mmCIF file of C-alpha atoms and ligand atoms in Angstrom:
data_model
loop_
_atom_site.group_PDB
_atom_site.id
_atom_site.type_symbol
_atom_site.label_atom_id
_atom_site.label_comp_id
_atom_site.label_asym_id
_atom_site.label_seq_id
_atom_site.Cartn_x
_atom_site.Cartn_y
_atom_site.Cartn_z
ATOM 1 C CA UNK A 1 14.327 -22.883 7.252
ATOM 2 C CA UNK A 2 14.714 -22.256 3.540
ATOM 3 C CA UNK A 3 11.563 -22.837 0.883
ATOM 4 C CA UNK A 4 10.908 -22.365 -2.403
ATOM 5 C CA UNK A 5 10.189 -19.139 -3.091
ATOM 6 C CA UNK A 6 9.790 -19.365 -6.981
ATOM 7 C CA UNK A 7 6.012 -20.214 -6.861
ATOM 8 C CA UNK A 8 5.489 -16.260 -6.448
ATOM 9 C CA UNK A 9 5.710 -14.314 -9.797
ATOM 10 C CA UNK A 10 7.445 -11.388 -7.883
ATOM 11 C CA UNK A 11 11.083 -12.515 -7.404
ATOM 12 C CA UNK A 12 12.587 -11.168 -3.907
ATOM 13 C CA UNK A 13 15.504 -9.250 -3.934
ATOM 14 C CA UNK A 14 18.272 -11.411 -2.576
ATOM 15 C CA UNK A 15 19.360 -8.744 -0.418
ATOM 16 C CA UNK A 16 15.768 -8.686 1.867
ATOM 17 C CA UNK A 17 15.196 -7.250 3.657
ATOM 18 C CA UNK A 18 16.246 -3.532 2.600
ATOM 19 C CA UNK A 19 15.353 -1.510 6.253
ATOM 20 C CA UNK A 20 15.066 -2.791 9.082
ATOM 21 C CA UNK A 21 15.390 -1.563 12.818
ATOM 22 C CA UNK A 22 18.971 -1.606 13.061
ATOM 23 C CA UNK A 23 19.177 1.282 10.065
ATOM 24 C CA UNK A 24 17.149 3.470 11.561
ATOM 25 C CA UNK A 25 18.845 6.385 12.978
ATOM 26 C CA UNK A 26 16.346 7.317 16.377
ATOM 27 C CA UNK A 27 14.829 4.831 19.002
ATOM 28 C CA UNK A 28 12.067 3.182 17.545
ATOM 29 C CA UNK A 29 10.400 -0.244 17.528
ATOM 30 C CA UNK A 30 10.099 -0.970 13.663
ATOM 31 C CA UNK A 31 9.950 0.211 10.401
ATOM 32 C CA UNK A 32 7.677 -1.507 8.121
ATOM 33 C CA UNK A 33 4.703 -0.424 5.439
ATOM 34 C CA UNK A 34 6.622 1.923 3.180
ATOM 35 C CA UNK A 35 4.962 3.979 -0.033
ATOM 36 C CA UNK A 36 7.730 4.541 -3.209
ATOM 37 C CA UNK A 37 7.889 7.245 -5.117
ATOM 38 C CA UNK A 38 10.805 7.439 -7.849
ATOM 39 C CA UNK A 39 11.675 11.098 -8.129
ATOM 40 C CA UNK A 40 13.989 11.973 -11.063
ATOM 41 C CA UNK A 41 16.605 9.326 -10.902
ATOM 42 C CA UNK A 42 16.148 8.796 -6.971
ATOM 43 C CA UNK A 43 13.631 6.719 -5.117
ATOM 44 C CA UNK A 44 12.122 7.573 -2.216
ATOM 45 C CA UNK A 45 10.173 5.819 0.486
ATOM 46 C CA UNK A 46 8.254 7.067 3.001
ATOM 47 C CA UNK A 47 8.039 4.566 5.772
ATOM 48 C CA UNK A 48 5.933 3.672 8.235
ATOM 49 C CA UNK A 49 7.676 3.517 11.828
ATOM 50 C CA UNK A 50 6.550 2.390 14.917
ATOM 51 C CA UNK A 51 7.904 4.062 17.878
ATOM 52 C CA UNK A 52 8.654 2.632 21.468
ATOM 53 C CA UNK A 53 5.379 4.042 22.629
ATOM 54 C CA UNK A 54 3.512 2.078 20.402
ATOM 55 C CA UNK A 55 2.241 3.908 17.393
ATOM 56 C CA UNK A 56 3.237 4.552 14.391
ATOM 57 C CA UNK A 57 4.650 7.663 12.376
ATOM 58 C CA UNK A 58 6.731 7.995 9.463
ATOM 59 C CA UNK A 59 10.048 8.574 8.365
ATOM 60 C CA UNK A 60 11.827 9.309 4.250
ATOM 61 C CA UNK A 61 14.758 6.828 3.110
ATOM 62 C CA UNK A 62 16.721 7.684 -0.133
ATOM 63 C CA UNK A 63 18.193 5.353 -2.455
ATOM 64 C CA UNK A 64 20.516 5.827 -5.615
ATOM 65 C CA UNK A 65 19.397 2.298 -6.687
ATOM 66 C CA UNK A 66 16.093 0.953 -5.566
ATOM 67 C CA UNK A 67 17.969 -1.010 -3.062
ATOM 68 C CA UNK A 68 20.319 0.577 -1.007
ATOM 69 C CA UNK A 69 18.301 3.097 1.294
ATOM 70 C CA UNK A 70 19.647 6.114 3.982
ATOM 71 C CA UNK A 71 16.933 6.833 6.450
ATOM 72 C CA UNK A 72 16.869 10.774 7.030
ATOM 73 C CA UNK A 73 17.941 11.609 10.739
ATOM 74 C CA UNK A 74 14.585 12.488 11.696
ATOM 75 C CA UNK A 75 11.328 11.610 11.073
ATOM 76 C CA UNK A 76 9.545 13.788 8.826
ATOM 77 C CA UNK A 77 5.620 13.203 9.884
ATOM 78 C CA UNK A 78 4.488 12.530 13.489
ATOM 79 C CA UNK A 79 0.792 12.725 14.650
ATOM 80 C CA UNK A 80 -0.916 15.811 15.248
ATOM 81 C CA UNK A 81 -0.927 16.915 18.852
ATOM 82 C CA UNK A 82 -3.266 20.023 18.273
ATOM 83 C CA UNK A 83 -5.541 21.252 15.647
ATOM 84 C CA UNK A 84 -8.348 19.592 13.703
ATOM 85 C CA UNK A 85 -6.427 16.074 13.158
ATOM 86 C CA UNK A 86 -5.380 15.607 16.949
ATOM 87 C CA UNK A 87 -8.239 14.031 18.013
ATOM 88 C CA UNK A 88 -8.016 12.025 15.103
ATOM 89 C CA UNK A 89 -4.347 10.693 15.013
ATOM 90 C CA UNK A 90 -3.967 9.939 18.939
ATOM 91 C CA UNK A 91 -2.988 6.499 18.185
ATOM 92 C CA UNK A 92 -0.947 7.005 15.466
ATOM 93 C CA UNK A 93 -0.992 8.101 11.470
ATOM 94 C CA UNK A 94 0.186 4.569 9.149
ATOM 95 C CA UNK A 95 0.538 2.942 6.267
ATOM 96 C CA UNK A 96 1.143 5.656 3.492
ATOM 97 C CA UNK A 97 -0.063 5.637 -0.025
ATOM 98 C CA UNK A 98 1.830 7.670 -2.478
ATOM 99 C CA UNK A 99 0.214 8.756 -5.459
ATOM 100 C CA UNK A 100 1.854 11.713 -8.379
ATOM 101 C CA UNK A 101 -1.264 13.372 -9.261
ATOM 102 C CA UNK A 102 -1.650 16.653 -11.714
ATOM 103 C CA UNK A 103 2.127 17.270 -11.148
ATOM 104 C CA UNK A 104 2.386 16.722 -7.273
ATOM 105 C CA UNK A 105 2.810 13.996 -4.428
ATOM 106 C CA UNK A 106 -0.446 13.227 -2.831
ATOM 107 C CA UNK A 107 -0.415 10.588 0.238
ATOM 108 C CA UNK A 108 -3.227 8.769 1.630
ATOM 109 C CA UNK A 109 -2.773 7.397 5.270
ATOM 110 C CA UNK A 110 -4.738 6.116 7.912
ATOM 111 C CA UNK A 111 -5.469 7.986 10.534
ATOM 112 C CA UNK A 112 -5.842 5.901 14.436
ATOM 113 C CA UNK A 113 -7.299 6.730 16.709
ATOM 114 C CA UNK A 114 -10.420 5.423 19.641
ATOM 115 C CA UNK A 115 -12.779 6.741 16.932
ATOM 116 C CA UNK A 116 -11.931 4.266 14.492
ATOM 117 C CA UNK A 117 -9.605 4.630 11.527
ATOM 118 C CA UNK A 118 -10.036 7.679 8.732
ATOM 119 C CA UNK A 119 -8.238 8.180 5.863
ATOM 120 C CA UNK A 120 -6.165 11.768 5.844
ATOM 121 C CA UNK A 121 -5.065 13.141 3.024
ATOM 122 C CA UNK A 122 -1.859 14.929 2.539
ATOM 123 C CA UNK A 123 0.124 16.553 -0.291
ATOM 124 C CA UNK A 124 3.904 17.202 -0.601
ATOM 125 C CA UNK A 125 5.705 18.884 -3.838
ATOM 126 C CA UNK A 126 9.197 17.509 -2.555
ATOM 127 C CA UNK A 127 9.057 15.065 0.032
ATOM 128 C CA UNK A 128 10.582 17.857 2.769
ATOM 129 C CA UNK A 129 7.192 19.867 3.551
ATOM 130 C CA UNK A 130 4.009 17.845 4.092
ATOM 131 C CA UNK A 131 0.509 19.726 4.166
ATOM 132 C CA UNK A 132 -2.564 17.519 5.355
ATOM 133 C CA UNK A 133 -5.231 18.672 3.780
ATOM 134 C CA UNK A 134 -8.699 17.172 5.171
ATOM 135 C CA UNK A 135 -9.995 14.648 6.734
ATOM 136 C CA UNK A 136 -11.844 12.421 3.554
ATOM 137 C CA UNK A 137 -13.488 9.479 5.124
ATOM 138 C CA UNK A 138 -15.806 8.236 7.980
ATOM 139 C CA UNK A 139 -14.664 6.315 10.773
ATOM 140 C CA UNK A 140 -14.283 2.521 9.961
ATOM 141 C CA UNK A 141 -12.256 2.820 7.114
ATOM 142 C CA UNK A 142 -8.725 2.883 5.993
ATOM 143 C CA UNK A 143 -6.320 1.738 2.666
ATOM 144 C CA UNK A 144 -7.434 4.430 0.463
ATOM 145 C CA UNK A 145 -5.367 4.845 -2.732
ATOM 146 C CA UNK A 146 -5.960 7.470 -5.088
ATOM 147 C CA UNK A 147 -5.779 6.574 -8.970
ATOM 148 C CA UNK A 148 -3.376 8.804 -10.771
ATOM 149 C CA UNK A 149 -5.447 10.817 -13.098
ATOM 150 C CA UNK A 150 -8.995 11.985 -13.072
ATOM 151 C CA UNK A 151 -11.218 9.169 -14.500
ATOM 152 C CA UNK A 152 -14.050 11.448 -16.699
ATOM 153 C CA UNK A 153 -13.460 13.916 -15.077
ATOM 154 C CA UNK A 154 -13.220 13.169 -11.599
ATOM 155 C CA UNK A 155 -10.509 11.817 -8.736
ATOM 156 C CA UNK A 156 -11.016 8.497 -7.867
ATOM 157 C CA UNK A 157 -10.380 6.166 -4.999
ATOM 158 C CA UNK A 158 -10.216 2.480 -3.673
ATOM 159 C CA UNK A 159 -10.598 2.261 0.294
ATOM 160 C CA UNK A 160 -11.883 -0.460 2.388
ATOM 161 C CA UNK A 161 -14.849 0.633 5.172
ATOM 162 C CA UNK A 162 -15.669 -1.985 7.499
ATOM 163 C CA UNK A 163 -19.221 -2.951 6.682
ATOM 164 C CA UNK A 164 -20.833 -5.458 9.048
ATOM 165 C CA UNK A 165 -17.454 -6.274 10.108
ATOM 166 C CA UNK A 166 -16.224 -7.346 6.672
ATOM 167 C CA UNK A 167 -13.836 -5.425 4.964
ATOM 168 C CA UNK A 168 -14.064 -5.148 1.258
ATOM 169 C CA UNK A 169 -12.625 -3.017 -1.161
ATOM 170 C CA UNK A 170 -14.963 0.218 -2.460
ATOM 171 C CA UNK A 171 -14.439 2.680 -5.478
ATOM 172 C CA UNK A 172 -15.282 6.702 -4.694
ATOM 173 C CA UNK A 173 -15.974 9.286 -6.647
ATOM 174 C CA UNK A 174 -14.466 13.053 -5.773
ATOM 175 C CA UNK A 175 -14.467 16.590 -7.796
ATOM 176 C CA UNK A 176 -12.666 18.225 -4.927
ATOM 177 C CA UNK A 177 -10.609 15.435 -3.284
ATOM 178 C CA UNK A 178 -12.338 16.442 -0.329
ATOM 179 C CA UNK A 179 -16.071 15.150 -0.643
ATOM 180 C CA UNK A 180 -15.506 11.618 -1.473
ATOM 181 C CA UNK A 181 -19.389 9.835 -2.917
ATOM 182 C CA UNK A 182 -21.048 7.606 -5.208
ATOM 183 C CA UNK A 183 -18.961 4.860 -3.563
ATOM 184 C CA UNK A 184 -19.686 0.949 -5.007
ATOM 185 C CA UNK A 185 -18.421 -2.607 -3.620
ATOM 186 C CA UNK A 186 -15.504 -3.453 -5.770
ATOM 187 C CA UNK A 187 -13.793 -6.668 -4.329
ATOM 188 C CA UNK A 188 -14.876 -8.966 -1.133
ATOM 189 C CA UNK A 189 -13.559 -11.820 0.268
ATOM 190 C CA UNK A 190 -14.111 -14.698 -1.352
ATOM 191 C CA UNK A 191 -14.917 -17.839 0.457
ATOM 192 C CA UNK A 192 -12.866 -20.571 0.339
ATOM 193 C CA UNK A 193 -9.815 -18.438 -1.367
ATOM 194 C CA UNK A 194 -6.263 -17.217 -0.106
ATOM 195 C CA UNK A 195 -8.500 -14.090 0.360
ATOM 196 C CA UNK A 196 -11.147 -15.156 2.126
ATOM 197 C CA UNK A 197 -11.447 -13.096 5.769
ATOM 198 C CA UNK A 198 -10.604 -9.737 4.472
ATOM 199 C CA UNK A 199 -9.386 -7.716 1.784
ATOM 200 C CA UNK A 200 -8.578 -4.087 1.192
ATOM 201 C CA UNK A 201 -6.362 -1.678 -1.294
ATOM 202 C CA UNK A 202 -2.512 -1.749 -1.282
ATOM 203 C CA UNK A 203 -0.605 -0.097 -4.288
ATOM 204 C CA UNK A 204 -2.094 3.017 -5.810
ATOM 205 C CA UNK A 205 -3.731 1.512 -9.080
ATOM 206 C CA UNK A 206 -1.143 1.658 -12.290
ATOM 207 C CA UNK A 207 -2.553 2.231 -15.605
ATOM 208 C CA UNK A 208 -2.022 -0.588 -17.861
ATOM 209 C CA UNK A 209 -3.288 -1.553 -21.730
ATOM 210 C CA UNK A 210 -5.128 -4.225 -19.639
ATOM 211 C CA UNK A 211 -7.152 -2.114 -17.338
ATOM 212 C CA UNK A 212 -6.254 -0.421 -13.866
ATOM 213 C CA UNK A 213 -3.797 -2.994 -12.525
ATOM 214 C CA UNK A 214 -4.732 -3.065 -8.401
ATOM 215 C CA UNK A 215 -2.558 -5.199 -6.490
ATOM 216 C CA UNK A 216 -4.669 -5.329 -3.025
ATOM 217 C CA UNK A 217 -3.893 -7.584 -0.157
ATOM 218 C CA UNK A 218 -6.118 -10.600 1.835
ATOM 219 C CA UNK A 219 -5.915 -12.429 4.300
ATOM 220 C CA UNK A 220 -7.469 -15.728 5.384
ATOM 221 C CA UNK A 221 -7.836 -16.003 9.084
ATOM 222 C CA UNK A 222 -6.447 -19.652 10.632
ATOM 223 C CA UNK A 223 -6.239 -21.295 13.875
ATOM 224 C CA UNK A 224 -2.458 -19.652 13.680
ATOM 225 C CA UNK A 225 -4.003 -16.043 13.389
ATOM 226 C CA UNK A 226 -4.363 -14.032 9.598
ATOM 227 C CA UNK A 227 -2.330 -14.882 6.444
ATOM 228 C CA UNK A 228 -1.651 -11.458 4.547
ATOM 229 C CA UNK A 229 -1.129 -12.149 1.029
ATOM 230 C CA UNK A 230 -0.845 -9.712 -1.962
ATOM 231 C CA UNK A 231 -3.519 -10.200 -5.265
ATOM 232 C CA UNK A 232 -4.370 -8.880 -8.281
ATOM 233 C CA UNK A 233 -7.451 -7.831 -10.061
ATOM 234 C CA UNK A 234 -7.553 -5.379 -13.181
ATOM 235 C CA UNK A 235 -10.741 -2.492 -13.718
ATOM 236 C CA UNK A 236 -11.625 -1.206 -16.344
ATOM 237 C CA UNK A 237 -9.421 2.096 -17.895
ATOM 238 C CA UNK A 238 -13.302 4.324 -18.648
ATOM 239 C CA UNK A 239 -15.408 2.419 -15.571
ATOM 240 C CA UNK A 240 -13.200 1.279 -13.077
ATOM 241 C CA UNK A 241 -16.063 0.485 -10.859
ATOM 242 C CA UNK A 242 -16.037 -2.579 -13.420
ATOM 243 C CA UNK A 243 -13.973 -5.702 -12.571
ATOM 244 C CA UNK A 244 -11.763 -7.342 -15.668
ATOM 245 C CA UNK A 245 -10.651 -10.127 -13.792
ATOM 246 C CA UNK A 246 -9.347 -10.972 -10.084
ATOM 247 C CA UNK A 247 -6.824 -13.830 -10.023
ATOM 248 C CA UNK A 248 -7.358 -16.680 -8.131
ATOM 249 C CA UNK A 249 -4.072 -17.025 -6.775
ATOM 250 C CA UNK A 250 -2.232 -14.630 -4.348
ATOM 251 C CA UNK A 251 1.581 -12.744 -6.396
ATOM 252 C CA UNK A 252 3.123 -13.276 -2.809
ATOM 253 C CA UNK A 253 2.930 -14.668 -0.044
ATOM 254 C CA UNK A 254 4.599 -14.835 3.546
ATOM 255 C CA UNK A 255 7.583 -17.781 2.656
ATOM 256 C CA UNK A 256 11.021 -16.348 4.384
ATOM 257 C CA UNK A 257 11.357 -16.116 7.932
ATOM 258 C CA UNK A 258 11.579 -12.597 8.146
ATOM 259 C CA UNK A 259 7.799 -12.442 6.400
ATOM 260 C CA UNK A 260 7.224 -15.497 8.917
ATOM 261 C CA UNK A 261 8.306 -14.186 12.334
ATOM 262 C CA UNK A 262 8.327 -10.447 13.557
ATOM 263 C CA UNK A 263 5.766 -8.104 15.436
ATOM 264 C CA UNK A 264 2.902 -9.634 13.222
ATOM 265 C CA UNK A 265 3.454 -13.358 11.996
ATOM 266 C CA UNK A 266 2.728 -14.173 8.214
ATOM 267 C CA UNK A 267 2.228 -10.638 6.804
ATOM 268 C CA UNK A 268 3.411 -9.318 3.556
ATOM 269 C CA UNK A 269 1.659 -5.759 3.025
ATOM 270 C CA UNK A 270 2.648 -3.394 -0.152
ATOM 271 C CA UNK A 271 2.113 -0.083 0.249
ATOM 272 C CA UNK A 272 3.179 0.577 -3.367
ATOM 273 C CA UNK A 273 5.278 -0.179 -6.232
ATOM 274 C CA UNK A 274 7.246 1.595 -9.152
ATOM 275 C CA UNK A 275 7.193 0.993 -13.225
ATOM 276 C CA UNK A 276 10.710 0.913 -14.242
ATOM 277 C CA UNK A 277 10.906 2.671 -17.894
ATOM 278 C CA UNK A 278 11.816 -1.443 -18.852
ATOM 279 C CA UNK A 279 8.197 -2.764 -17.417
ATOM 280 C CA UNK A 280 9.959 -4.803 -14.260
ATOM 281 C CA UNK A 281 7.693 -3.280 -11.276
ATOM 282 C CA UNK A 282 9.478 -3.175 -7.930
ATOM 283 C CA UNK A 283 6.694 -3.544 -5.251
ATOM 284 C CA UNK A 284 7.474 -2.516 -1.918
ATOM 285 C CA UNK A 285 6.355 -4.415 1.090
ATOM 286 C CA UNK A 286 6.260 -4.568 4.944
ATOM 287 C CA UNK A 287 7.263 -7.937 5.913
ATOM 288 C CA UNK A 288 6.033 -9.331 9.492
ATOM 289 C CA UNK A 289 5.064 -5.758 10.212
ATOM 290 C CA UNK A 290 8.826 -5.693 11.599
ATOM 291 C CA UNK A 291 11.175 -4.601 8.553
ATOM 292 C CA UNK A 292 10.769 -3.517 4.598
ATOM 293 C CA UNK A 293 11.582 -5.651 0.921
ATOM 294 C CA UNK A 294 11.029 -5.263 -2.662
ATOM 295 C CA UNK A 295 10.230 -7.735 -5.390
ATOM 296 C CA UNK A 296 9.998 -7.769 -8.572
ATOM 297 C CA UNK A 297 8.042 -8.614 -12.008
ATOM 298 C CA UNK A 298 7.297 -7.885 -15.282
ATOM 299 C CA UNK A 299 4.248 -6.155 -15.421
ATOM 300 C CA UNK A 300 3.310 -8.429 -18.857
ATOM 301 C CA UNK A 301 4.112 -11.175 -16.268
ATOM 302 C CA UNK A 302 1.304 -9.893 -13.465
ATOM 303 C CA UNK A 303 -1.677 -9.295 -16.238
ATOM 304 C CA UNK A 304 -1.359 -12.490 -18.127
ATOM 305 C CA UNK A 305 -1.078 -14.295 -14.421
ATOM 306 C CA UNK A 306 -4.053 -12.097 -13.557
ATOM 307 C CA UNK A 307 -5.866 -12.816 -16.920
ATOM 308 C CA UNK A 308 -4.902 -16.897 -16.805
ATOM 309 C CA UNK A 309 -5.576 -17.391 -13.555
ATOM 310 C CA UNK A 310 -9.316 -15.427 -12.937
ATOM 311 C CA UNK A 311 -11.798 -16.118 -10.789
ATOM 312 C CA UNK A 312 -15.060 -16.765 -11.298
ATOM 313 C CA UNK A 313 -16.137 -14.533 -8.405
HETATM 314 C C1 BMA B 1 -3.425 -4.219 8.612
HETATM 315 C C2 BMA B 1 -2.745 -2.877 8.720
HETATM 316 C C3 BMA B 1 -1.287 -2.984 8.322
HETATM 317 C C4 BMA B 1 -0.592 -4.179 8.944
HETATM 318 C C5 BMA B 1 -1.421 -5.432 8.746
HETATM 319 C C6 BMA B 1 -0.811 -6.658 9.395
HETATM 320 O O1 BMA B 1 -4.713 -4.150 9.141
HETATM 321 O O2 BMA B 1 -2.830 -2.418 10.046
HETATM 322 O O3 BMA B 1 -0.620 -1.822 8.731
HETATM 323 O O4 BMA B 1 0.654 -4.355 8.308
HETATM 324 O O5 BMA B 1 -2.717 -5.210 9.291
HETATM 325 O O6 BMA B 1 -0.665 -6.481 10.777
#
């Protein structure tokens, strides 16, 4: 079934999806929520996999174009099975955030276990090694995405703990990147909106003249199960603890079949995007939880939809 797809401002590649099960070179289940770095003149994306057991570790594709992507024979991170994150990551380590901070890779994950999620972070100077290096959150909490440059001073964050069973996006404070405090409610779900069950962070905020430009996902549960959409909202470039604006209407939304009908029904989940030198951002997204895209748009295009279309909440 074919439907309009131009309601979304980010345009999907006509080539969607880029990865899917079939390009991955070792037995696995799926390959979906994938975290893009552009290194030089190649991009890189380090993917979230799903194995035949049933969780999840992750795996590096390479592309000369943005488009066209080799998985590596391998994957390159599996959970821990001794040491300090074992106990941690006996379900699984998913959905990485990739973030170039103070001139190296830094990746948030989640960490799954029957303690409850944690975020782990991880750092990498060339996507071959990968060093975790703590443990920075509290059970109950997951989508952390580090900001790219000390704010006054300090690191900051967006995560999303599950308080009284609603998840909402948070901002943290860190000196360390270790000791994460000082956290404050940033977004919640917003009755009667696209958004209105659950939100949390997606793509590592991008510095814009506009504000931070956070492009988070929601979903609104239905009698079908959740609807996982990605939004908007801009912060404020000296207090981004301060909402600009948070638009009112989702940038994408589950439309093709293969965001309709996989693993998970109706999800479209971005991990991250990149800035091309031109403005166009190419955001990178697990569709269905079952394969990857990218789409596209000008980032002028997101802030003035963000800035024309606020909420009042
Ligand atoms: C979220 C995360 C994502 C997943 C999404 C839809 O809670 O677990 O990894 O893509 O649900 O299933």
């Amino acid at each position: 079934m074919r439907f309009r797809t131009d309601h979304d401002v980010f345009r999907r590649w006509e080539g969607n999806p880029i990865l899917t099960l079939a390009d991955i070179p070792f037995e696995c289940n799926t390959v979906f929520n994938g975290t893009p770095m552009k290194v030089g003149d190649e991009y890189i994306l380090l993917l979230r996999v799903e194995g035949q057991q049933g969780y999840s570790f992750f795996a590096l594709a390479r592309s000369d174009d943005g488009h066209h992507f080799d998985v590596e024979p391998e994957p390159v991170l599996l959970p821990a099975r001794e040491g300090p994150y074992e106990v941690y990551e006996s379900l699984g380590i998913e959905d990485p955030r990739a973030t170039f901070l103070e001139g190296t890779y830094y990746v948030m994950y989640t960490a799954a276990s029957g303690h409850g999620p944690r975020i782990t972070l991880l750092r990498t100077d060339d996507f071959r090694s990968y060093e975790r290096i703590g443990i920075v959150s509290e059970p109950g909490n997951k989508d952390g995405v580090l900001f790219p440059e000390r704010i006054n001073g300090q690191y900051v964050r967006l995560d999303r703990p599950i308080g009284m069973g609603t998840g909402s996006v948070w901002i943290s404070y860190s000196n360390d990147l270790l000791s994460w405090g000082n956290s404050k409610v940033l977004l919640t779900p917003r009755s009667g909106y696209w958004d209105s069950t659950r939100v949390g962070a997606s793509v590592p905020p991008i510095r814009t003249d506009a504000g931070w430009l956070e492009i988070y996902h929601g979903f609104k549960m239905t009698s079908g199960g959740p609807i996982y959409r990605a939004g908007t909202a801009l912060l404020d470039l000296e207090d981004p603890s301060r909402v600009i604006a948070r638009c009112s209407i989702p940038l994408l939304s589950p439309r093709e079949d293969h965001e309709r009908v996989g693993d998970v029904c109706n999800v479209v989940f971005a991990c991250g995007a990149i800035v091309e030198p031109n403005g166009e951002v190419k955001m990178y997204y697990g569709a269905a939880d079952t394969c990857v895209c990218v789409a596209t748009a000008q980032l002028d295009e997101i802030i003035d939809r963000t800035l024309n279309h606020r909420s009042a909440d």
